[in-house]
JSON list of C-alpha atoms in Angstrom, two decimals:
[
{"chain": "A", "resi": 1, "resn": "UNK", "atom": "CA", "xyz": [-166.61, -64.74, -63.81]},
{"chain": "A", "resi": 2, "resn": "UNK", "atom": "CA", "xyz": [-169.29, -66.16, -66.03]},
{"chain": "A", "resi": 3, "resn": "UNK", "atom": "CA", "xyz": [-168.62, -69.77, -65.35]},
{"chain": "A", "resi": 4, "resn": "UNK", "atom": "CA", "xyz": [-168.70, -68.91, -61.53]},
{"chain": "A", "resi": 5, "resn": "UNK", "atom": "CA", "xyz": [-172.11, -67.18, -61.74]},
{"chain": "A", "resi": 6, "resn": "UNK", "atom": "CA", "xyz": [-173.73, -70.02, -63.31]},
{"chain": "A", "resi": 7, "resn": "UNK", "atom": "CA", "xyz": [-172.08, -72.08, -60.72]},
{"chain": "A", "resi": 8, "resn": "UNK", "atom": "CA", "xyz": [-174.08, -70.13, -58.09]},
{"chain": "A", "resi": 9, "resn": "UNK", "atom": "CA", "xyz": [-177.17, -69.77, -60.19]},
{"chain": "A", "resi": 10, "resn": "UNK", "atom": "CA", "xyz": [-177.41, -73.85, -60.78]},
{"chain": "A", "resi": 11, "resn": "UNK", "atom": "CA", "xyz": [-176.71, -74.76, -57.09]},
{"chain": "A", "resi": 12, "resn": "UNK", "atom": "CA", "xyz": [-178.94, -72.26, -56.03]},
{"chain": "A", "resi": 13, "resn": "UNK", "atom": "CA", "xyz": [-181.74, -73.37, -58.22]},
{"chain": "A", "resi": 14, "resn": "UNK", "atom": "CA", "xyz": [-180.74, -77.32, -57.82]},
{"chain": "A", "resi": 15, "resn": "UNK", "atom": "CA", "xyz": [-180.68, -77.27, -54.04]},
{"chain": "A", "resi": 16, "resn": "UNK", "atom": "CA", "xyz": [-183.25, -74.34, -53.60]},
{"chain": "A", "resi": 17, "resn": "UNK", "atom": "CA", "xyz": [-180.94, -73.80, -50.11]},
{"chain": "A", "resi": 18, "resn": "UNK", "atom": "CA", "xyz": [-179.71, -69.87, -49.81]},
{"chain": "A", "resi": 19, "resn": "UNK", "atom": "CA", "xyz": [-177.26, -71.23, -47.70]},
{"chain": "A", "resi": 20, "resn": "UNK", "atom": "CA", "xyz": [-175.46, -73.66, -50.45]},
{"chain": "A", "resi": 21, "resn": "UNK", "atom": "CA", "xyz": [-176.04, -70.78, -52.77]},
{"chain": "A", "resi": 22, "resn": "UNK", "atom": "CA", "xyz": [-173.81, -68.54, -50.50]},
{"chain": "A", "resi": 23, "resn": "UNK", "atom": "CA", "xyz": [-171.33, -70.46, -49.55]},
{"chain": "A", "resi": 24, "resn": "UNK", "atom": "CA", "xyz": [-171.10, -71.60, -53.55]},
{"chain": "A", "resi": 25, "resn": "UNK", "atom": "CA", "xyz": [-170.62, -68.28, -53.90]},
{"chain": "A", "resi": 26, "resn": "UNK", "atom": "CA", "xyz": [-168.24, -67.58, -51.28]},
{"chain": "A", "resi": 27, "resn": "UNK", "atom": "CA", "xyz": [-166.15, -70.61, -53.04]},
{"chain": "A", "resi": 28, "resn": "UNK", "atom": "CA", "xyz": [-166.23, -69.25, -56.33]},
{"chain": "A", "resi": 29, "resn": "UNK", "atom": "CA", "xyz": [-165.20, -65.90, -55.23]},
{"chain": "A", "resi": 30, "resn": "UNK", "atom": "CA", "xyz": [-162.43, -67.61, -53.60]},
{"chain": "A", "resi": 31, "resn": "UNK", "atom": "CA", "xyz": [-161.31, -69.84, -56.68]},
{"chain": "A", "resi": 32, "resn": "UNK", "atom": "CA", "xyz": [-161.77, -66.77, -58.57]},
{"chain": "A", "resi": 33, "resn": "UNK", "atom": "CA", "xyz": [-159.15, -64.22, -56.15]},
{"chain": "A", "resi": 34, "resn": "UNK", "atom": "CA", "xyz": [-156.70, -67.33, -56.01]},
{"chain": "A", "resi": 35, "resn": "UNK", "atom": "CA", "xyz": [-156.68, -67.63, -59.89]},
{"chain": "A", "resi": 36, "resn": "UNK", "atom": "CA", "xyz": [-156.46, -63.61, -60.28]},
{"chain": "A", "resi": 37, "resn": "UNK", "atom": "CA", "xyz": [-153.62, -63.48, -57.63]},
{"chain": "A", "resi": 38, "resn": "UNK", "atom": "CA", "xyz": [-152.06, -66.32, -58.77]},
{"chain": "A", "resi": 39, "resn": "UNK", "atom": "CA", "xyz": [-151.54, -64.61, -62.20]},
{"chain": "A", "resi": 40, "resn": "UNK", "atom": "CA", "xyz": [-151.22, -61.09, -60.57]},
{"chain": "A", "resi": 41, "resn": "UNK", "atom": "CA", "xyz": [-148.41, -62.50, -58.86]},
{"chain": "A", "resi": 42, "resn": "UNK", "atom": "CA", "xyz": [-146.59, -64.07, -61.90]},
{"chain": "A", "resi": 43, "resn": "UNK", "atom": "CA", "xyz": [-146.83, -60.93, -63.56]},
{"chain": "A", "resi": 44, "resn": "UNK", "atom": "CA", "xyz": [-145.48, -58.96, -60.46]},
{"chain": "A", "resi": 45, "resn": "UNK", "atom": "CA", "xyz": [-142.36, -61.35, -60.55]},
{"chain": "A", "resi": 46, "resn": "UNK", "atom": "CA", "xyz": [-141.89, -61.26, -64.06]},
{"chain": "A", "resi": 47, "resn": "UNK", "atom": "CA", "xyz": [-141.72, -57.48, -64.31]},
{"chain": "A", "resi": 48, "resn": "UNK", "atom": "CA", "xyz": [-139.42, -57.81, -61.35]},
{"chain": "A", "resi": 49, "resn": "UNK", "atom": "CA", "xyz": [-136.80, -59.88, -63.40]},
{"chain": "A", "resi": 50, "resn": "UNK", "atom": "CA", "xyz": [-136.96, -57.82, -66.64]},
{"chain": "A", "resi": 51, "resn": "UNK", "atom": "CA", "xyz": [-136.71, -54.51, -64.26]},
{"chain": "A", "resi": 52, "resn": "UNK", "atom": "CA", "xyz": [-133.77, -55.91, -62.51]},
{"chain": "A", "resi": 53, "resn": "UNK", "atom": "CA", "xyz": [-131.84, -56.77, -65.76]},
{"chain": "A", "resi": 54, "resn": "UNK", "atom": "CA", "xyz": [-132.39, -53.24, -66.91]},
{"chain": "A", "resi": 55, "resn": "UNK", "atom": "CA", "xyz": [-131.20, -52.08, -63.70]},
{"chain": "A", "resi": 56, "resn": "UNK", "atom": "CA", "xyz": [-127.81, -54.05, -64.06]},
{"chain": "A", "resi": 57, "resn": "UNK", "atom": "CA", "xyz": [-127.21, -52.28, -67.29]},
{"chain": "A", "resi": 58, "resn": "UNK", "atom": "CA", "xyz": [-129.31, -54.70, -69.87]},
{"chain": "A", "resi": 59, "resn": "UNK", "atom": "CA", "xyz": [-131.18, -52.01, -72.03]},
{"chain": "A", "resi": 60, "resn": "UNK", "atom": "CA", "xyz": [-131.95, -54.52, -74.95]},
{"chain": "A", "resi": 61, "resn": "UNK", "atom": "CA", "xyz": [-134.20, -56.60, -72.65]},
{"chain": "A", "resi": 62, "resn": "UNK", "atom": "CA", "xyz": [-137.55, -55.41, -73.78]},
{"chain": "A", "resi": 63, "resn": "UNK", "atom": "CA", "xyz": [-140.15, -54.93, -70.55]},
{"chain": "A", "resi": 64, "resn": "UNK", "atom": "CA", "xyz": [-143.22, -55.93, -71.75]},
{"chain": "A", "resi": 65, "resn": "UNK", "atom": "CA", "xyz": [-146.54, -58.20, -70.41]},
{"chain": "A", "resi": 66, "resn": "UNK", "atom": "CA", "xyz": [-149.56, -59.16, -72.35]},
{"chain": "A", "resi": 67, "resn": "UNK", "atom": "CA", "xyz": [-151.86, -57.47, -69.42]},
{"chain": "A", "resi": 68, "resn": "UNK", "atom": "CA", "xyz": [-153.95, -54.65, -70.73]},
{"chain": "A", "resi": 69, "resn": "UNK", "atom": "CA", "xyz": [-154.54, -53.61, -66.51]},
{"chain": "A", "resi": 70, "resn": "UNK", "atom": "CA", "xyz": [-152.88, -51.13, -64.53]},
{"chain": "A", "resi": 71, "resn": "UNK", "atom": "CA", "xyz": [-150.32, -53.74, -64.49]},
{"chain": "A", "resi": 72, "resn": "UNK", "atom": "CA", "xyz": [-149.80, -53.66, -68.31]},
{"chain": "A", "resi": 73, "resn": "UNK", "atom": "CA", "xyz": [-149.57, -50.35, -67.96]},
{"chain": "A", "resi": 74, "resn": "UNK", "atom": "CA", "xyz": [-146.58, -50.38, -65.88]},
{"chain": "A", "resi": 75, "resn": "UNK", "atom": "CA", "xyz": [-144.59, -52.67, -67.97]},
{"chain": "A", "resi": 76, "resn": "UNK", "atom": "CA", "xyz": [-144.84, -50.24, -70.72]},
{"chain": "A", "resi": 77, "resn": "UNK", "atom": "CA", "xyz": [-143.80, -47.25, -68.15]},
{"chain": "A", "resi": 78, "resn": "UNK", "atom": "CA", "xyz": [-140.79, -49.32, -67.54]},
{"chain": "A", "resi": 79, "resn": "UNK", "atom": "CA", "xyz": [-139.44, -49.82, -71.23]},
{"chain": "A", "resi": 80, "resn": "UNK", "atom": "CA", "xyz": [-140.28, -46.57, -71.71]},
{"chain": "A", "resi": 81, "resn": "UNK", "atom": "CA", "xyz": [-138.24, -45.51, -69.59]},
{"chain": "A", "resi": 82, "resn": "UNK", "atom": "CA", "xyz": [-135.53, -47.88, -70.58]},
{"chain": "A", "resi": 83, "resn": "UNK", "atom": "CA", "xyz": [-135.15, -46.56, -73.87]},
{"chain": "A", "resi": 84, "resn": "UNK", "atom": "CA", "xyz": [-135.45, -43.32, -73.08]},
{"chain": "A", "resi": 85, "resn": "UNK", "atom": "CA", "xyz": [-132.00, -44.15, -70.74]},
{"chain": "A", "resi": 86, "resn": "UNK", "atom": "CA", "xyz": [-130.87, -46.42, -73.85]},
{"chain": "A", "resi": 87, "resn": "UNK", "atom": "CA", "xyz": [-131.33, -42.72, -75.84]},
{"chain": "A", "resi": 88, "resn": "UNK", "atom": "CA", "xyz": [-129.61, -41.16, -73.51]},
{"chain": "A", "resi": 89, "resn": "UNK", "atom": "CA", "xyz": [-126.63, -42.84, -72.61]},
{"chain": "A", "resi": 90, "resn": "UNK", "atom": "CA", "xyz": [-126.17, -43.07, -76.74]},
{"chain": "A", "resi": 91, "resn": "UNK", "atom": "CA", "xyz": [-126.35, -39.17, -77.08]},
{"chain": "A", "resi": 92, "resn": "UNK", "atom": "CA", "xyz": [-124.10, -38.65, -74.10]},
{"chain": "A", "resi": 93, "resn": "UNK", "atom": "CA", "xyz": [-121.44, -41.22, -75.75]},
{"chain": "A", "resi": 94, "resn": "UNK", "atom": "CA", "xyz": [-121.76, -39.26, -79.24]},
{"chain": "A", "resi": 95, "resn": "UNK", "atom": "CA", "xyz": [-121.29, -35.96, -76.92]},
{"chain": "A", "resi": 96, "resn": "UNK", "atom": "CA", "xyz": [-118.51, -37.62, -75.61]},
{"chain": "A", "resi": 97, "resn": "UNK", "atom": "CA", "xyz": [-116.71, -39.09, -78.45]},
{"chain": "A", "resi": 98, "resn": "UNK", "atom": "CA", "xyz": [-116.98, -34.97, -80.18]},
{"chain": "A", "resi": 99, "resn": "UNK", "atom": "CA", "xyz": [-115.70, -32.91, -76.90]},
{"chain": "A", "resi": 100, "resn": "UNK", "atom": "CA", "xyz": [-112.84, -35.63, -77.02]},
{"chain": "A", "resi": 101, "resn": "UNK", "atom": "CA", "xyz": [-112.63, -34.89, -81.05]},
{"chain": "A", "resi": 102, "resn": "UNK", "atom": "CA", "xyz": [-112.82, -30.68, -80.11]},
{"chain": "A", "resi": 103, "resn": "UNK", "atom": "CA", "xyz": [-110.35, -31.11, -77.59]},
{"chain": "A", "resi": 104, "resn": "UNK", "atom": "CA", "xyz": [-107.51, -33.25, -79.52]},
{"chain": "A", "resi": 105, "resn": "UNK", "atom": "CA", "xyz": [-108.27, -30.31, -82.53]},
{"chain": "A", "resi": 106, "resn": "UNK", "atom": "CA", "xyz": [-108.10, -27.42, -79.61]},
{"chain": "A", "resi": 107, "resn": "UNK", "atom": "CA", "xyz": [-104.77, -29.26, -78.59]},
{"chain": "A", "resi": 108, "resn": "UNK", "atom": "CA", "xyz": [-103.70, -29.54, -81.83]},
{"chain": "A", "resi": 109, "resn": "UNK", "atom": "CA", "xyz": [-104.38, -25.72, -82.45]},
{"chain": "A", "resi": 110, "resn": "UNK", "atom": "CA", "xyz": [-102.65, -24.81, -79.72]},
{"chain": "A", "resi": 111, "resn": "UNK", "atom": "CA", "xyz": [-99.65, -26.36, -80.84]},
{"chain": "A", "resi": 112, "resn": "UNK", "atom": "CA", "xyz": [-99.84, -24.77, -84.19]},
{"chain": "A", "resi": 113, "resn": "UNK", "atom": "CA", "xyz": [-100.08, -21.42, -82.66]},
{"chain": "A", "resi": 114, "resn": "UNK", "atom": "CA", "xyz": [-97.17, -21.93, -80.64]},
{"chain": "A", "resi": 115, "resn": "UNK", "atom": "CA", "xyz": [-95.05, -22.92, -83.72]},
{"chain": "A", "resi": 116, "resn": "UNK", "atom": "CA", "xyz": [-96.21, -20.56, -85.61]},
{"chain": "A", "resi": 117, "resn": "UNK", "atom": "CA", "xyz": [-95.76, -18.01, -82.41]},
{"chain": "A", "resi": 118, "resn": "UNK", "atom": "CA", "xyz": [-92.23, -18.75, -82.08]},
{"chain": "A", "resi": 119, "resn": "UNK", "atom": "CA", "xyz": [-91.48, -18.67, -85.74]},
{"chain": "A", "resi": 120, "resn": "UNK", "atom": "CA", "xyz": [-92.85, -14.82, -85.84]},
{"chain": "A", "resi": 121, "resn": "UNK", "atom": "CA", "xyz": [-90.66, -14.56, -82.89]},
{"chain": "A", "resi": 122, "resn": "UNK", "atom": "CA", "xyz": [-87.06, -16.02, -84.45]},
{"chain": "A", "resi": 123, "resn": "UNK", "atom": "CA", "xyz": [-88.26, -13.87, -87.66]},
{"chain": "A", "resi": 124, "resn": "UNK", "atom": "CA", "xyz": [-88.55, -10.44, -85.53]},
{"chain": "A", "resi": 125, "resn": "UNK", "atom": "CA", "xyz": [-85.40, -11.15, -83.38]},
{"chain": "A", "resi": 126, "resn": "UNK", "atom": "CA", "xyz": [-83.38, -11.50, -86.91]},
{"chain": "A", "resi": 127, "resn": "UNK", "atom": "CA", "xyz": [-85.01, -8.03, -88.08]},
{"chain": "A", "resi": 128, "resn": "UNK", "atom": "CA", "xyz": [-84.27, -6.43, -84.82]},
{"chain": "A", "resi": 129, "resn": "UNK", "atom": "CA", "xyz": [-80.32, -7.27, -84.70]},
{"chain": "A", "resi": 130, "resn": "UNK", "atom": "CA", "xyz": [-80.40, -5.84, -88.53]},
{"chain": "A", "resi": 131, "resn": "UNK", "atom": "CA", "xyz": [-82.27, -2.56, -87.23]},
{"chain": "A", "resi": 132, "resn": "UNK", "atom": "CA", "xyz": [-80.10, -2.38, -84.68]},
{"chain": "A", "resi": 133, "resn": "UNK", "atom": "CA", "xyz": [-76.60, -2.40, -86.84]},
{"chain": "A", "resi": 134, "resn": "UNK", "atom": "CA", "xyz": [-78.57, -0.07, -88.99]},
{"chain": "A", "resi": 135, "resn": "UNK", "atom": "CA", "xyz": [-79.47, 2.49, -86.37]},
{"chain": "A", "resi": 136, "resn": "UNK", "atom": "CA", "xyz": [-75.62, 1.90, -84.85]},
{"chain": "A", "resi": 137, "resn": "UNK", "atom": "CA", "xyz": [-74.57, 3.67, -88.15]},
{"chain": "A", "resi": 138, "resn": "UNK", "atom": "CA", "xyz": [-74.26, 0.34, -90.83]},
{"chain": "A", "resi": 139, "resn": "UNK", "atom": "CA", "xyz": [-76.35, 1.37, -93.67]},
{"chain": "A", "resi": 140, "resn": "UNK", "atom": "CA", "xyz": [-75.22, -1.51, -95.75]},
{"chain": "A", "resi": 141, "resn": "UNK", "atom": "CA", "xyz": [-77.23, -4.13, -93.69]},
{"chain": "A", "resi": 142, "resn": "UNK", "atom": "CA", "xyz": [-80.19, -5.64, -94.85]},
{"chain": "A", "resi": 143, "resn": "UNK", "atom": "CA", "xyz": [-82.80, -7.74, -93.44]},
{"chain": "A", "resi": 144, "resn": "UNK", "atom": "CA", "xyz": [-83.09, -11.34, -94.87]},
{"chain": "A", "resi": 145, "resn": "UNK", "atom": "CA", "xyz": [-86.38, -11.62, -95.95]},
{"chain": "A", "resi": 146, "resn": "UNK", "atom": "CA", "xyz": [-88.67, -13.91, -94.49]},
{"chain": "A", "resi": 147, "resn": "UNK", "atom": "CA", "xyz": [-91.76, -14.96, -96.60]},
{"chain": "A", "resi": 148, "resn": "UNK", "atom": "CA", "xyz": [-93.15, -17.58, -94.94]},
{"chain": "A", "resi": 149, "resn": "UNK", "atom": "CA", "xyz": [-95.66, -14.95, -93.21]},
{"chain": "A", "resi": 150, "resn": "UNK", "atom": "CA", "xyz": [-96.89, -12.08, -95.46]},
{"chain": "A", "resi": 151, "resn": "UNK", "atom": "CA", "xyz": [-96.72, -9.24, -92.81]},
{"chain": "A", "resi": 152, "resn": "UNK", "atom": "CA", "xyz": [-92.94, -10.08, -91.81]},
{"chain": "A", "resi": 153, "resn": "UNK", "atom": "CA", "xyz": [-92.07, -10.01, -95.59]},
{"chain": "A", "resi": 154, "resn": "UNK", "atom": "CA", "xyz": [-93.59, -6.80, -96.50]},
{"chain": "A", "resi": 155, "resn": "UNK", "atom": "CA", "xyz": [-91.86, -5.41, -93.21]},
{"chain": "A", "resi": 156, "resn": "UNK", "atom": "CA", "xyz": [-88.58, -7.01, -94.03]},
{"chain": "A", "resi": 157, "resn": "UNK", "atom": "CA", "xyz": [-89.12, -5.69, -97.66]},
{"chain": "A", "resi": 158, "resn": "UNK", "atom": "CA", "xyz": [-90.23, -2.16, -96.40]},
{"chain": "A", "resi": 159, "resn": "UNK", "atom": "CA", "xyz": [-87.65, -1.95, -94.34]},
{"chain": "A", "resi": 160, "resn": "UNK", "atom": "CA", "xyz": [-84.85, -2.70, -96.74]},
{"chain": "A", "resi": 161, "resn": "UNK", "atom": "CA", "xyz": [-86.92, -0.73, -99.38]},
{"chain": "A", "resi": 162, "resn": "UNK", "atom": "CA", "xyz": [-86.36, 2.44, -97.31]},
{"chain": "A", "resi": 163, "resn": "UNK", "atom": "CA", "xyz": [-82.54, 1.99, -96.87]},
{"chain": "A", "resi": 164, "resn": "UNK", "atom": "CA", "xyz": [-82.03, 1.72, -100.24]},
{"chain": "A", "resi": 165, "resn": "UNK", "atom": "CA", "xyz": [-83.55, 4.68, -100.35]},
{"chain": "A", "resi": 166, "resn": "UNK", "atom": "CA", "xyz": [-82.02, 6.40, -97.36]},
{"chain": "A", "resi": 167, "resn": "UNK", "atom": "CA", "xyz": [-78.38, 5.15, -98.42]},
{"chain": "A", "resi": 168, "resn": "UNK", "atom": "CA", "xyz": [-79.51, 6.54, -102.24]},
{"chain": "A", "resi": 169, "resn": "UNK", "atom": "CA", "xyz": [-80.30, 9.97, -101.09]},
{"chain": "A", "resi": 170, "resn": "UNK", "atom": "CA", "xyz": [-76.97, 9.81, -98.70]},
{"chain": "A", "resi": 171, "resn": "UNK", "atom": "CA", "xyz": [-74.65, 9.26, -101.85]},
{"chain": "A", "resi": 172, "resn": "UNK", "atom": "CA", "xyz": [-76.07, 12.48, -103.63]}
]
């Protein structure tokens, strides 16, 4: 800008015409837009190809311009932005990878209940067929005691515990 008003200053002095002076000025206005554009422009399509590669999934590509302008200011909007999404797709992968990592323990948990389900199960279907015989009059049966799960053995134990008792009393 300074260069182009000295332009106009010196041909308006030198030629002492108002019309050269304006229409030096009209050039250098000219020369001046067609520089600004021209650079306006390169910026425009340069933020256009670091935009598109973050659109096609490129987050490392750093957006960025030297311009300090509104223009500047949109580059830095734009990688902003992209690692924000960078941030975000990383979270939502670590979210991810630990609902997987809940779900194979859930699944895993389940299965252990069911084991252990059916194991309580086998364990109360051998007490019942000795309660059973027992209440059908056979006072010498006994439960087998499990102990591989404290509340079946102290019912298996309990139980047997109170025959003795009942088959001691009996004998008197």
């Amino acid at each position: 800008y300074s260069i182009t008003g000295l332009l106009v200053v010196a041909v308006g002095l030198g030629t002492g015409s108002v019309n050269a002076t304006i229409l030096s000025a009209l050039a250098g206005l000219l020369a001046l837009g067609s520089i600004t554009a021209t650079a306006t422009i390169q910026s425009v399509l340069q933020l256009e190809r670091q935009s598109n590669a973050v659109a096609e999934g490129d987050l490392d590509t750093k957006v960025c311009s030297e311009r300090e302008d509104e223009l500047g200011q949109v580059f830095d909007s734009i990688d902003r932005m992209r690692l924000s999404l960078a941030n975000k797709i990383e979270e939502l992968e670590e979210a991810q990878q630990e609902a997987q990592k809940a779900k194979m323990e859930a699944e895993e948990a389940e299965k252990e209940a069911t084991e252990m389900a059916n194991k309580y199960k086998d364990i109360a279907e051998n007490y019942a067929r000795t309660m059973q015989n027992v209440a059908e009059g056979d006072l010498t049966e006994r439960i087998n005691v499990s102990t591989e799960y404290e509340p079946m053995e102290t019912i298996g134990t309990e139980f047997n515990a109170t025959l003795d008792n009942l088959s001691e009393t009996l004998s008197l």
